[in-house]
Each structure stands twice: as C-alpha cells, then as structure tokens.
XYZ file of C-alpha atoms in Angstrom:
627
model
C -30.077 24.560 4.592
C -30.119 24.142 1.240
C -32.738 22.831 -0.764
C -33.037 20.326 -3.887
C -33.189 22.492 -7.326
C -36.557 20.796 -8.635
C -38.515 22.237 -11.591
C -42.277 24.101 -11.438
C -45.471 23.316 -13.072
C -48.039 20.607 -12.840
C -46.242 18.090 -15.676
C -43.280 17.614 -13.865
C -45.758 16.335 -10.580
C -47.180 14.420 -12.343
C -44.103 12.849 -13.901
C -42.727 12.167 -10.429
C -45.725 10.733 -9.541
C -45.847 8.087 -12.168
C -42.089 7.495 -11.496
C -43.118 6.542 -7.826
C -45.965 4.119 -9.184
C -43.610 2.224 -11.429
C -41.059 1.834 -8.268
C -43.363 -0.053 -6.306
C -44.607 -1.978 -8.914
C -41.216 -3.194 -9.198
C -40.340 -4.067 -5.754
C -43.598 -6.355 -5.902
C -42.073 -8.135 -8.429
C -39.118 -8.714 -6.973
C -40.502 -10.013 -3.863
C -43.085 -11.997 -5.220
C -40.224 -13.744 -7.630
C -37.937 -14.590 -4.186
C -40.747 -16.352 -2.155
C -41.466 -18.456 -5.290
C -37.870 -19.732 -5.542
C -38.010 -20.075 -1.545
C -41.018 -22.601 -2.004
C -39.183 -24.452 -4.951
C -35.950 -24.841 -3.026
C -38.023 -26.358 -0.145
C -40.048 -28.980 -3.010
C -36.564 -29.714 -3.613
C -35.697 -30.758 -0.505
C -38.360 -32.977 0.530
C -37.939 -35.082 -2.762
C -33.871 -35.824 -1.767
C -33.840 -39.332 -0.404
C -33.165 -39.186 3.521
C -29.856 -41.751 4.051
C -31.356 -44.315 6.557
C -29.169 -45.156 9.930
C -27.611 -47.930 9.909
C -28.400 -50.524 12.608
C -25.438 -51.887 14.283
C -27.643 -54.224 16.864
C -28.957 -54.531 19.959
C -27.159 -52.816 23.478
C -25.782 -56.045 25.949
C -27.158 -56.296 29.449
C -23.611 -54.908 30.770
C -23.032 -52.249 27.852
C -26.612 -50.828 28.762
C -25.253 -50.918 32.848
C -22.675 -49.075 31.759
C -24.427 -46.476 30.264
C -26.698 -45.881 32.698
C -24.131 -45.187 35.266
C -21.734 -42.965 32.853
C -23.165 -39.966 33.808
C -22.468 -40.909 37.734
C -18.851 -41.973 36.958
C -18.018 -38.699 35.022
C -19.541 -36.896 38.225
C -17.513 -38.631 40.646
C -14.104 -37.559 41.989
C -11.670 -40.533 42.003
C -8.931 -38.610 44.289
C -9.460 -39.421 48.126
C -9.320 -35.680 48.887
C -8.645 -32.418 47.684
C -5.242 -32.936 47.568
C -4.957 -35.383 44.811
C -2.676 -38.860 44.168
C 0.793 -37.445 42.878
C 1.334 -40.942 41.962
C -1.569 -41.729 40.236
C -0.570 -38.571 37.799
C 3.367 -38.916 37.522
C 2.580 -42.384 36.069
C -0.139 -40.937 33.906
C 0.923 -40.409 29.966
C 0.002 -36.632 29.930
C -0.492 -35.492 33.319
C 3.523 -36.670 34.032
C 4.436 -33.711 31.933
C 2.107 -31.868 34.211
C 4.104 -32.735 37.127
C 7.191 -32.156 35.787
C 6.391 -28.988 35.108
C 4.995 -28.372 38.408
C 8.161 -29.560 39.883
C 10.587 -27.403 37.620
C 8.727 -24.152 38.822
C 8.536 -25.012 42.662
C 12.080 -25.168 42.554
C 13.425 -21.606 42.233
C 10.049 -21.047 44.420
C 11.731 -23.031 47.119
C 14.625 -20.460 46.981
C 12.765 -17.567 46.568
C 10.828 -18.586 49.932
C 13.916 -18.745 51.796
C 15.305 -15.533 50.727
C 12.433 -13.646 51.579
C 9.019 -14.648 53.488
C 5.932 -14.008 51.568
C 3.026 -12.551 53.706
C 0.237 -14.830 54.945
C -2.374 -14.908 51.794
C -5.844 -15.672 53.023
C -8.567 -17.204 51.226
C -11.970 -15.960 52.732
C -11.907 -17.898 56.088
C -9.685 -20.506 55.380
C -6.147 -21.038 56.446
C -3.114 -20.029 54.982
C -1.538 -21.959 51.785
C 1.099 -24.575 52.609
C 4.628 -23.748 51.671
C 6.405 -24.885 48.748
C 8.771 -26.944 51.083
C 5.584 -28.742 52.794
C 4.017 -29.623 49.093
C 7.303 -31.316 48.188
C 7.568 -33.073 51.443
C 4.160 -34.057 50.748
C 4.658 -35.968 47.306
C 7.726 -37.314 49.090
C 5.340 -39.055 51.422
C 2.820 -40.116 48.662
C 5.947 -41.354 46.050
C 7.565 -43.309 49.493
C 5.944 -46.628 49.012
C 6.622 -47.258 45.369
C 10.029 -45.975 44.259
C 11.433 -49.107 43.273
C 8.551 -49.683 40.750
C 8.542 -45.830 39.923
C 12.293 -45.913 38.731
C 11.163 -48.360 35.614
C 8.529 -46.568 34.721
C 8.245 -44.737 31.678
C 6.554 -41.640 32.448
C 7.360 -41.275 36.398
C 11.037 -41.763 36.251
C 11.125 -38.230 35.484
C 9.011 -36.847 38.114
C 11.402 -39.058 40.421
C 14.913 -37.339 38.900
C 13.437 -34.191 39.296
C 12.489 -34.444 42.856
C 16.349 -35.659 43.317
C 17.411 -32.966 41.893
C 15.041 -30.328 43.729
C 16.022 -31.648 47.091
C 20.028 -31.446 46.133
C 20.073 -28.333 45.047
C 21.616 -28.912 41.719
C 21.275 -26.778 38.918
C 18.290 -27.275 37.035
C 19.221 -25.969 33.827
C 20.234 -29.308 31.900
C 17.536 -31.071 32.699
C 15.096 -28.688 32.150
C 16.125 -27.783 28.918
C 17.689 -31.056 27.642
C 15.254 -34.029 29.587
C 12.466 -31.987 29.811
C 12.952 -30.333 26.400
C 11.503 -26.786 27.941
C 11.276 -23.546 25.517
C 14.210 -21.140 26.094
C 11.202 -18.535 26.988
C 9.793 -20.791 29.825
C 13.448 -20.724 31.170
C 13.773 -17.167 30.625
C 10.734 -16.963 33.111
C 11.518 -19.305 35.505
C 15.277 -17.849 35.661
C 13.584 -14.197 36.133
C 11.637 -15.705 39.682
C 15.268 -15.822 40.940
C 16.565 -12.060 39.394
C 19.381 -14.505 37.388
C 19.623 -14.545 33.610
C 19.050 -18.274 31.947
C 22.677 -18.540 31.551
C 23.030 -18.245 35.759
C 19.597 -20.267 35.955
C 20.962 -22.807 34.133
C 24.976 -23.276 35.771
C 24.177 -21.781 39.312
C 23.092 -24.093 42.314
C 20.253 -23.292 44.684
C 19.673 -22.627 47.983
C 17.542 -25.260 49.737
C 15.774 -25.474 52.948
C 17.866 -27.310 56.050
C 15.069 -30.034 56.376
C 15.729 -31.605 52.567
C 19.257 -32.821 52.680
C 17.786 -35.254 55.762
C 14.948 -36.026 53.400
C 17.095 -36.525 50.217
C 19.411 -38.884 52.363
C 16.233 -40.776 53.244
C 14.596 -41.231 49.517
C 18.153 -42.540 48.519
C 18.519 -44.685 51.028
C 15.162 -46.294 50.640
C 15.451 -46.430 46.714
C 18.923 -48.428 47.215
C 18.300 -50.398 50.375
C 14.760 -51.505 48.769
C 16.359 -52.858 45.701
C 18.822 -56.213 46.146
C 22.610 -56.562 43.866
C 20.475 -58.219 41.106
C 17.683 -55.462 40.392
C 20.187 -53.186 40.338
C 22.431 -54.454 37.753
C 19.423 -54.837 36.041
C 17.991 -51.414 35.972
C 21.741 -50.603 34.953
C 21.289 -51.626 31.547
C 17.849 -50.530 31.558
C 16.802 -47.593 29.328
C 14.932 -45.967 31.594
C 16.179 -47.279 35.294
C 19.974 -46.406 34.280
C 19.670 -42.652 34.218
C 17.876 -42.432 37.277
C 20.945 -44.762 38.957
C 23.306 -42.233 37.637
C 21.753 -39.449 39.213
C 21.912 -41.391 42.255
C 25.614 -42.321 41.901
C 26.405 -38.295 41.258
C 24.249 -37.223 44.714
C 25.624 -40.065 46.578
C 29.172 -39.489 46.497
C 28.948 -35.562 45.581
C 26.885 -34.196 48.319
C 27.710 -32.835 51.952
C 29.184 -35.080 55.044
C 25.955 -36.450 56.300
C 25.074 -38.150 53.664
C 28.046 -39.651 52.487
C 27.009 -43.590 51.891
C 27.336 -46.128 54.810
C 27.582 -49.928 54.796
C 23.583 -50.514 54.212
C 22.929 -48.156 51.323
C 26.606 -48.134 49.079
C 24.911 -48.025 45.601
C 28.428 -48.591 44.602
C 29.166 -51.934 46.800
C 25.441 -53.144 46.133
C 26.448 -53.054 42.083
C 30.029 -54.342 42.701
C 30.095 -56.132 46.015
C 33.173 -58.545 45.117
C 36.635 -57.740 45.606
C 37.970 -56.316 42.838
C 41.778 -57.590 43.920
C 40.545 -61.198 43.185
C 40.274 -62.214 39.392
C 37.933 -63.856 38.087
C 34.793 -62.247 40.376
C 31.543 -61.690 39.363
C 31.780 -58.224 39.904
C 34.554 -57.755 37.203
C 32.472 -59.672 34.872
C 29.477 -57.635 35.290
C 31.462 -54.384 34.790
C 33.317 -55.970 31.737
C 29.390 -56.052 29.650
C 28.633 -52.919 31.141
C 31.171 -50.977 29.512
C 30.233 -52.558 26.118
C 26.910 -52.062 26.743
C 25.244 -49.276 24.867
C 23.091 -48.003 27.641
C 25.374 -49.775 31.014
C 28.008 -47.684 29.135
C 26.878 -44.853 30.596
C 26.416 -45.762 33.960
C 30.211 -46.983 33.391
C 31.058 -43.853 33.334
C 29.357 -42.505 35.754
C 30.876 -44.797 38.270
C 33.934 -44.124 36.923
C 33.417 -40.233 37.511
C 31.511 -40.199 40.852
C 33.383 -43.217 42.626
C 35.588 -42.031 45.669
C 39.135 -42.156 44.862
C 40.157 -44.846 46.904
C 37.860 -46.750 44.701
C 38.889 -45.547 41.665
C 42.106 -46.858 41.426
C 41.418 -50.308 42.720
C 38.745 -50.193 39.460
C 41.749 -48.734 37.322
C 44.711 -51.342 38.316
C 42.317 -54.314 38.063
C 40.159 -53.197 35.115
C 41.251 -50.647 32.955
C 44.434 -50.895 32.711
C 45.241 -54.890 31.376
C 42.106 -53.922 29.177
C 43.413 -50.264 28.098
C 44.799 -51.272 24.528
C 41.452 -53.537 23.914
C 38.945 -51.018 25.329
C 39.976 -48.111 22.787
C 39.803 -50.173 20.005
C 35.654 -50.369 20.881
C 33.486 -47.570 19.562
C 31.191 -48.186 23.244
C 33.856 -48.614 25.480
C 35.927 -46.056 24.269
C 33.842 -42.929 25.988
C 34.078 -45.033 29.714
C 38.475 -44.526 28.547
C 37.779 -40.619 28.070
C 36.001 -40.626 31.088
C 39.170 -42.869 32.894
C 41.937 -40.658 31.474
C 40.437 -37.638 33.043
C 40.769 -38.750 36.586
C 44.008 -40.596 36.534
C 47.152 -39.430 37.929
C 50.255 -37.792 36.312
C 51.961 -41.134 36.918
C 49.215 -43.274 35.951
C 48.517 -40.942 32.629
C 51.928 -41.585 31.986
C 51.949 -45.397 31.813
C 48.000 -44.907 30.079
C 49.660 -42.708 27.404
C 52.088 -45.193 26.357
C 49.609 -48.169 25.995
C 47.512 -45.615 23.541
C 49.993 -44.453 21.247
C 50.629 -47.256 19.793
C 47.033 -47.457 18.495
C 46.678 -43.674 17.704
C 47.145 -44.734 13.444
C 44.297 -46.894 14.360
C 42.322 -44.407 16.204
C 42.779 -41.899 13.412
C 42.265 -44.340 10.427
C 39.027 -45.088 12.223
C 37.936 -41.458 12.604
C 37.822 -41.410 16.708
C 40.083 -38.324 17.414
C 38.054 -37.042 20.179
C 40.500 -39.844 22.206
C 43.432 -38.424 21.378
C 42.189 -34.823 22.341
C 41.120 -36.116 25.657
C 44.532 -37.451 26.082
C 46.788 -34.615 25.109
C 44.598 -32.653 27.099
C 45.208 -34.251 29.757
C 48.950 -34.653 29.721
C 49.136 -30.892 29.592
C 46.979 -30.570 32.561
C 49.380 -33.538 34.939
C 52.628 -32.332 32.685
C 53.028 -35.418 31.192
C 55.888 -35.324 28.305
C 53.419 -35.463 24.507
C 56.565 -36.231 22.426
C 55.134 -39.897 22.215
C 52.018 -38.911 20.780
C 53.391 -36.237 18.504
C 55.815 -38.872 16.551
C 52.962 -41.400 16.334
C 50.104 -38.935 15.032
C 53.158 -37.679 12.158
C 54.050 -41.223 11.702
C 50.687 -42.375 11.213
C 49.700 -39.318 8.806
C 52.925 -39.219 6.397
C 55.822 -37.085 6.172
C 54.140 -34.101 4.088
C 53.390 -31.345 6.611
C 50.489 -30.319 4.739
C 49.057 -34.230 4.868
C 49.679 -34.801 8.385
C 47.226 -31.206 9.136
C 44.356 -32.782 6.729
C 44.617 -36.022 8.370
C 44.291 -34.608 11.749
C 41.335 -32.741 10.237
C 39.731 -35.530 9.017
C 39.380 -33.490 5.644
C 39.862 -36.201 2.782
C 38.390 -34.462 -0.646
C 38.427 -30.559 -1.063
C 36.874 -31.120 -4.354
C 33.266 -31.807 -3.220
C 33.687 -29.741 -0.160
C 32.762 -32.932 1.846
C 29.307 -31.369 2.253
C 30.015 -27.977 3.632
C 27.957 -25.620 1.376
C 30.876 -22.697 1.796
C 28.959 -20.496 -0.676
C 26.006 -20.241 1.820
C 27.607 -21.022 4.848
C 25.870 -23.378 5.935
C 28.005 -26.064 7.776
C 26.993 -29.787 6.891
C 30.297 -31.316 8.434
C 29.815 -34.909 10.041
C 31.009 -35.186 13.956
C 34.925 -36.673 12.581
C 35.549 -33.331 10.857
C 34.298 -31.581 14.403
C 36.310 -33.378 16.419
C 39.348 -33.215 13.915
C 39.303 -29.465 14.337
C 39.091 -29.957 18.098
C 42.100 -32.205 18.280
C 44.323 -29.775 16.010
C 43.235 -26.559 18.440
C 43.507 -28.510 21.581
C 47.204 -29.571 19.795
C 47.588 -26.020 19.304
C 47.283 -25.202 22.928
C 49.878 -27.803 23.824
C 53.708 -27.880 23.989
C 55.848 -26.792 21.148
C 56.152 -30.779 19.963
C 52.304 -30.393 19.265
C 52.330 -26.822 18.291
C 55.139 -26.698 14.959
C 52.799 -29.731 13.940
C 49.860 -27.544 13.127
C 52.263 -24.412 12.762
C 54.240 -26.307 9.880
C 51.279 -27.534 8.531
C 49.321 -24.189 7.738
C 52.240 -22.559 5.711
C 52.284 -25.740 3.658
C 49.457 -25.880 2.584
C 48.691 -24.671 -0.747
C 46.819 -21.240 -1.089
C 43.470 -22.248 -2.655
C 43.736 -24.847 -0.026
C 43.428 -22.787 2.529
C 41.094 -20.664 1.477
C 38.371 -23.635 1.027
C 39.556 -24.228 4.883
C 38.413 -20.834 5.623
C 34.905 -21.347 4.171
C 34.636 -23.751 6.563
C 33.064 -23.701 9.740
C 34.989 -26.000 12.136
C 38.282 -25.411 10.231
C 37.626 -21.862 10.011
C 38.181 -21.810 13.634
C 40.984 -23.476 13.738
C 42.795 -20.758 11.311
C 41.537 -18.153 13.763
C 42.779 -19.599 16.649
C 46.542 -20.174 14.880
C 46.406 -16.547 14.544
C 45.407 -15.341 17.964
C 47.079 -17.725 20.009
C 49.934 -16.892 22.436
C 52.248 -18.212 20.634
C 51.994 -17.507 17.396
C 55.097 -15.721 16.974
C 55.345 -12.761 13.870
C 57.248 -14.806 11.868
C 54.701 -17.130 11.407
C 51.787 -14.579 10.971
C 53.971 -12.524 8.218
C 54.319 -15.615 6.159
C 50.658 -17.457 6.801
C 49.290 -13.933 6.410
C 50.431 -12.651 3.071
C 49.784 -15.915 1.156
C 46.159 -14.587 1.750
C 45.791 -10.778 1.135
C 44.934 -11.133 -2.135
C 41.629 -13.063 -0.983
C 40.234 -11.205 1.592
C 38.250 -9.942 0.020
C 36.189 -13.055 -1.163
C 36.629 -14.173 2.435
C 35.227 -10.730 3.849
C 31.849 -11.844 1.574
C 31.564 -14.868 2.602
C 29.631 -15.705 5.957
C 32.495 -18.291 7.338
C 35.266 -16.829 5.873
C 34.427 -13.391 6.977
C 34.636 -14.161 10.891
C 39.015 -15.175 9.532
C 39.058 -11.639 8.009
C 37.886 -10.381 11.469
C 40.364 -12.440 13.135
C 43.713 -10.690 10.830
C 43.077 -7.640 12.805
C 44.689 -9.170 16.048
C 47.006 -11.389 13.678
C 48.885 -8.393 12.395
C 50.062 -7.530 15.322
C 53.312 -5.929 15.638
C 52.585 -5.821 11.937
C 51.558 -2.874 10.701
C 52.730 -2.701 6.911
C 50.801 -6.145 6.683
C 47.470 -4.303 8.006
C 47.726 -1.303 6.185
C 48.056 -3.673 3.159
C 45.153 -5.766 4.128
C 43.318 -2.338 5.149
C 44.285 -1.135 1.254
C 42.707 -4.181 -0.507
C 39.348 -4.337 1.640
C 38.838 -0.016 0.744
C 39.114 -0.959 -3.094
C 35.822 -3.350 -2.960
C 34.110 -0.497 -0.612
C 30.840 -0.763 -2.987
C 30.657 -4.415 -2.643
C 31.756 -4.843 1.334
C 28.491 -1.993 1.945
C 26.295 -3.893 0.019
C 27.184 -7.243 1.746
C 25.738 -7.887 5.320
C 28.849 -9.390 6.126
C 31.128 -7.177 4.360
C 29.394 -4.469 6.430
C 30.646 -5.912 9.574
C 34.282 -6.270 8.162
C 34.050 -2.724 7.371
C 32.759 -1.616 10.399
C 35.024 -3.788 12.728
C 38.754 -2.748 10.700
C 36.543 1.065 10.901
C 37.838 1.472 7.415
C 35.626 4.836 7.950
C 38.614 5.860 9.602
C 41.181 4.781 7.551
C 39.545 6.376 4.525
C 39.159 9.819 5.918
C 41.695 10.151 8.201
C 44.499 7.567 7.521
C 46.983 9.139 10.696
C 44.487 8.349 13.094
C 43.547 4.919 12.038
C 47.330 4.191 12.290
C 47.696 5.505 15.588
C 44.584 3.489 16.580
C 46.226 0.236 15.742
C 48.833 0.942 17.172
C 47.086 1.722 20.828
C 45.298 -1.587 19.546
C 48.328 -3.622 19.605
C 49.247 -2.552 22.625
C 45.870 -4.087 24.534
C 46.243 -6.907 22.221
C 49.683 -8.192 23.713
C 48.087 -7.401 27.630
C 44.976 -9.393 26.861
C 44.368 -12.466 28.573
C 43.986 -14.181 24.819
C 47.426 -13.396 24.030
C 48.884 -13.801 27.629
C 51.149 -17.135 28.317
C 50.649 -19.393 31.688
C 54.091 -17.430 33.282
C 52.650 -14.294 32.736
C 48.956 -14.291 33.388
C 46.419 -11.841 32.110
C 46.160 -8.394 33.426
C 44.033 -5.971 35.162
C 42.149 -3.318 33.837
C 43.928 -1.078 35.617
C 47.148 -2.596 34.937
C 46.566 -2.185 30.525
C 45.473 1.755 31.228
C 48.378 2.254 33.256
C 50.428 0.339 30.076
C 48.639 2.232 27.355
C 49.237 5.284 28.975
C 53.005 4.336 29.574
C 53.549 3.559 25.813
C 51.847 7.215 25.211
C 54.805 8.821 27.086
C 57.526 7.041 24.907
C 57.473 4.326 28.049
C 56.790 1.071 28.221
C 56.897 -0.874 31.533
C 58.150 -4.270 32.536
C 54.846 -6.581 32.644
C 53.345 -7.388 36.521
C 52.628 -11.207 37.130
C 49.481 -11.751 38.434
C 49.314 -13.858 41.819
C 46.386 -15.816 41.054
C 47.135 -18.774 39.152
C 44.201 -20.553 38.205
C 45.264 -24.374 38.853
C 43.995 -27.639 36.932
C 41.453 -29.633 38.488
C 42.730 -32.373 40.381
C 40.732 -35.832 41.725
C-alpha cells in the first residue's frame, strides 16, 4: 500500500509535534466552554416561575365512588356472552355503521356458501364456525322483540332494511352505494366475492338459502301485525319509518307465492282499510295529505307502484282521476302522477292524456317537463294517438319553429350561456334545462307528429345558435341523437349538416362540442361528398386538432391518418362504414329489428360482390312492459 509522502529531518518532528499540542489544547477549550453554558441554561431554569395548578375543589362522596370503581367498569364485559347484543350496536351512533357493513358483506357470502361448501375450519379444539345463514338467523332472533321501536330509530332503521333486503334476495347495489354511501372500491371487492363486475353486483339478484323466504315472511308479518292502522300512517310521514314501509310495500307484493299478504298482515289494507268506492272515507282523506306530503309522497308512490292491480284501479277511478287536473298543477304531488301514468292502461292513458293537455302551457311555463316526457312516453309504449299533446306543446310555445325547440329546451338567454361554461366544458345547467333535453329526445323517439317538431326546429334555428347548443352538454345530446336516429332521413342531415361545416372545427376543440363532431361521422351517411367535405376542413387545422386532447380523438376516430395518405382507401372505408351503419340496431326501426352479427358480415360481404340483399326481420320483438 501506499504510504503518506512526509518530509525527513528532526524540524519537521518537531513541528508536528507542536501541531498535536495546540490540537488538544483546543478541544479543552471547547469542552470546557459547552459545560459552562450547560450549567447557565440550567440557572436559567430554576429562576422561571413554576405556573401553580389551579384548584378546582374538593371530589363529592359519589364522584370519588365513581372513581374508585372506573377501573372495574372499564374491565368488565357488558355483553351476556361472547356473542354480543346486535341490538345494543345497530342502535349505537358508530357501531350501526359497523353493522351495516357487516351485513353488506355477509350477503354475497350467503351466496357464495350455497354455490360451493367451504371445508370445516377448525380452531384448535373448538368446533367449527357457524354459517353465514345461522349468524343472520341469529340477529333475526335478537332484533325479534323490538322491530316496531327499531323502524323509528335513527341509526337501526338501516341495519333493519338491510336485513330485508339480505333475506329477499334483492340486489344490493343501490343501497349500498346510495343509503350506505359505500366507496366504488369497497363494491369493487365485495362484487369480486361473487366473480361479477360492480355493474352485475349492483343490478343482479342473489341466490338465497330455502330457509329465509319463511323467515322474511315472518319478520314482515310481525313488523305489520305488531303495529295498529294509526302507527302506521304515522311512520308514513315519518322521515325515517317511511322508507323502511316502502321497502316493505315492494317485498310484500313483489316476492314469490308464499308470501303473498293475507287478511292479518295486508300492509296495504292496514294503511287504507276503508272502501275506497265510498266517498268521503277516512282512507281517501289520509291518502289525499299523503300525496302532498313531502316525505308520505313517497310512500304514495310506492303504493301506487307495488299495489296489486286489482287495487290499483279502484285507487285510480276514485282518486286520481277527479283529482288528475289538480294533482299536476302541485310540485309534490306531481311525481305520485308520473308514477300513476306509468301503470295505467292504453284506455285509461287515453282519457289521463286528455285531462293533461290542457295544462301542458302551464306545465311548461312552470318548468316541469319531466311530466310531459313521462306521458308521451307512455302513449308510445300503450299506442295512444300524441297529436293532442303535439298541438298544445306548439300552441303553448308560439308559431316560430325555432321558439317552440328553445321552449321545449327550457333555454331562455344564449347570451349569458345560462351558466354553462362552454369554453371549459364544464356543464352548470339547472335540472329544467336537463329535463328539457329529455323531453325533446324522448319527442324525438315518438311518432312523426312529435318528430317534424324537433326536426323543423333544428334547421330553423340560426347558425351561431346552434353552435352555442353544441357547447352544451344536455343539448349537445340532443343534436347527436337528431343525427343518429332512425329516422332522420338524408334530406334532413344534408341541410342541418352543411349549415355547420364551416365550424367543426371550433367544435372538434371544444370538449362538448367535440363528442357532435364525432357524431357527423354516422350523420353523413349515404353522404359521402358531405364527409369528404367535413373530412377536408378538419385536415387543414391538422397542427391544432394534434395539439388538442380532444382534437386528437376527432382525428383519430374520422382516422384522418388515412384519409391523408391514402385518400381511396379512406373512401372505401366509409363506404363499408355505411353499410354497418344502416344494419345497426341504432339506426334500425321497430318493423325491422336489429341484426345479427352474422347477418351484417353476410350483408357487407353481399355489397362487396355488387349485391345487396333484402333485410331479414328478426323474430324477437322485445315488447313494452305491461302491469
């Protein structure tokens, strides 16, 4: 190794040696100089004044008892047994949310126990675990005595709907994620015990052991037979006893044969026990403030959705119906009407319809169109004739095409944008402009009466008016829809379409407006000069569409790459396009339903061959739902 190049001779010792002496002096200094300020910090702190306590007075006979025995009642275990008091905790302000979690994962456990039988798991020399289906039984047999009380109360109502809804069956995903307010990751997990994804977790029922539809009848009957007529028209209005009646109402009257209600335990005849033939009864009475009621409202329509159909119509010809015209006119009552119209007949609908229309200027003046949506809808499902409706929405909105359209959607000032912030995106609509957009796509859907409305109404609009539409969210849809529907007919899409080439590409930039660019690519259709056009304008802005996040997927999804470098090719790919488009179930009327797979190859390979067959109906015919 190496050594350190040091000089000779006895000076330069000595040097080093007198270099070593200083060192050490120096250190002694510096230590010396530390425990000195050490002692002065300490002099310091014994001259600070120490703050005195102060003295709050003397300890009580019973506070000093108490105190004495603390340490004994920490120690002590206040549960019976090992098992623990399931009602003591559901009533409990945080351990509820305990057992309601408890009870959302023993659910798909329940299923996943049927499906497969776990092996015995031993702990040391004890016996096995109880099942998942014994537990529940279990808090079933601890909640027995007290479900009348439990209903009202504030924390163990939920444990109680939850324990309904475990036994049924039902799908848990609504209430897990909307009453119990669960984290889309804890549903991911819990949908993952069944092999489902959270969207099947949440819509799919479950499979339940044979032993709980004989409990679940039981724990109904004993909630509804333990509670007389007038505690349960009181829990109706009551903000926390009136959801747990509506869940009651919906298991009641939607489950299998065996439980269907008899004369004892009708929650239905216990809240309504008059005849409802007979005016003047109590029973109508006590309906009449429910439906005004802003929490009975709901169990209004819940009765109204869930009661047999016998029922129902008794409740419509003595209610609803002399009431119709005044119970639309109410902001409350109006929802328990939505929630009428959908279950009424084609011949009912019919004489419904024309006690509405003459309030639909009302209904629109007063921003409700959600009504009127409900309504059409329905009349398209029974076949109900919608010229009524269509004269009184253009009556009521003027005789300007263009006016009627922005009265429908509830659009009033353009100027201010009406707080949608279309630079950003960033929809700020209130719920009238929503439903406004609804009611002109649900027209849009409907018969031709309802369809030239909104047809008439786009080409009259002026341009820069509809390009603020398309910057809009909710309207924005509505524009798509006009161009991918059925029947939208070419004529239509030539003449909406080429009022706005010269914009797309401001609407390609724009984070709303770019989804209506997307949507021209089905709307030229059996339109090719009008693509290739639109295709021409969107390659001259190539550097700003690439540098634009949305103007990147405009780019990529008209594959302008294509069109660029090899422009035969892109042609001959829209035009294979077109062909899928018309065969698409989109684009496909109700006489000639959507097609196969197999069906649109053997189509698109037809067309390649210069031959293009007559369309195949499909047999299945999805039919409306009928009550």
């Amino acid at each position: 190794m190496p050594r350190e190049a040091k000089k000779r001779g006895r000076r330069e010792q000595s040097k080093r040696k007198r270099e070593g002496e200083e060192d050490d002096e120096h250190a002694g200094k510096r230590r010396a100089t530390e425990e000195i300020d050490d002692q002065t910090n300490d002099d310091l702190d014994n001259l600070r004044p120490v703050p005195e306590i102060p003295f709050y007075g003397m300890l009580t006979d019973s506070e000093q008892e108490y105190f004495k025995n603390a340490e004994a009642i920490l120690e002590s275990n206040p549960f019976a047994n090992d098992k623990g008091s399931f009602l003591y905790l559901a009533q409990h302000r945080f351990a509820s949310h305990c057992c309601e979690t408890l009870l959302l994962t023993t659910a798909p456990l329940i299923t996943l126990e049927l499906g497969e039988r776990w092996g015995n798991l031993d702990v040391g020399n004890e016996n096995e675990l109880p099942s998942m289906e014994n537990i529940i039984l279990d808090v079933l047999g601890d909640l027995q005595d007290d479900l009348g009380f439990l209903l009202t109360d504030r924390f163990a109502t939920h444990s109680i709907r939850l324990i309904l809804i475990t036994l049924s069956g039902k799908a848990l995903g609504k209430y897990s994620i909307n009453a119990l307010r669960q984290s889309k990751q804890e549903i991911f997990h819990l949908a993952k015990l069944l092999d489902q994804s959270p969207e099947e977790f949440a819509a799919n029922e479950r499979a339940v052991p044979a032993s709980f539809p004989k409990h679940l009848g039981k724990f109904t009957s004993d909630i509804i037979t333990g509670l007389s007529s007038t505690e349960l028209r009181a829990l109706a209005i009551h903000p926390t006893g009136s959801p747990a009646l509506q869940l009651l109402l919906e298991l009641r009257y939607h489950g299998p044969l065996d439980q269907l209600p008899t004369a004892d335990n009708d929650l239905l005849s216990k809240l309504l026990p008059d005849d409802l033939e007979r005016e003047g009864n109590e029973s109508l009475n006590f309906f009449n403030g429910l439906v005004y009621d802003s929490v009975g409202s709901h169990l209004a329509e819940s009765i109204v959705t869930n009661a047999p159909a016998k029922r129902f119509k008794v409740l419509y010809r003595t209610f609803f119906k002399p009431r119709l015209e005044k119970l639309v006119k109410n902001e409350t009552a109006s929802y328990v009407v939505r929630a009428t119209l959908c279950r009424l007949s084609a011949k009912d609908l019919e004489g419904a319809v024309s006690l509405v229309v003459p309030q639909i200027p009302m209904l629109l003046q007063q921003l409700k169109p959600s009504l009127i949506k409900i309504m059409i809808d329905r009349c398209v499902v029974r076949k109900v004739d919608v010229t009524p409706i269509a004269e009184a929405i253009c009556q009521a909105s003027g005789d300007r095409d263009d006016a009627v359209l922005l009265h429908i959607l509830q659009v009033k000032s353009l100027a201010t944008n009406d707080g949608d912030d279309g630079a950003t995106g960033k929809s700020h609509e209130n719920t009238t402009q929503v439903h406004g957009s609804l009611l002109a796509q649900s027209m849009l859907r409907g018969p031709r009466q309802l369809r030239d409305i909104i047809f008439n109404g786009l080409v009259s609009l002026p341009v820069t008016t509809t390009v603020e539409l398309c910057q809009r969210s909710s309207t924005s849809r509505l524009l798509q829809l006009s161009l991918t529907h059925q029947y939208s007919d070419s004529a239509f899409r030539r003449k909406f379409i080429n009022r706005l080439v010269d914009h797309v590409n401001f609407l390609a930039l724009n984070p709303v407006g770019s989804h209506f660019v997307d949507a021209l690519w089905p709307g030229t259709r059996s339109l090719p000069h009008v693509r290739e056009r639109i295709a021409q304008e969107l390659v001259h802005k190539e550097v700003e569409l690439r540098e634009s996040h949305h103007g990147r997927a405009i780019w990529k999804n008209w594959k302008l790459d294509l069109y660029v470098n090899r422009k035969s090719a892109w042609l001959a790919k829209a035009k294979a396009a077109d062909v899928i488009l018309e065969g698409s179930s989109s684009l496909a009327t109700p006489e000639e339903p959507s097609k196969t797979g197999m069906q649109l190859a053997r189509q698109k390979f037809a067309f390649g061959s210069g031959v293009v067959k007559s369309r195949e109906t499909n047999p299945k015919v999805r039919k409306g739902h009928t009550q």
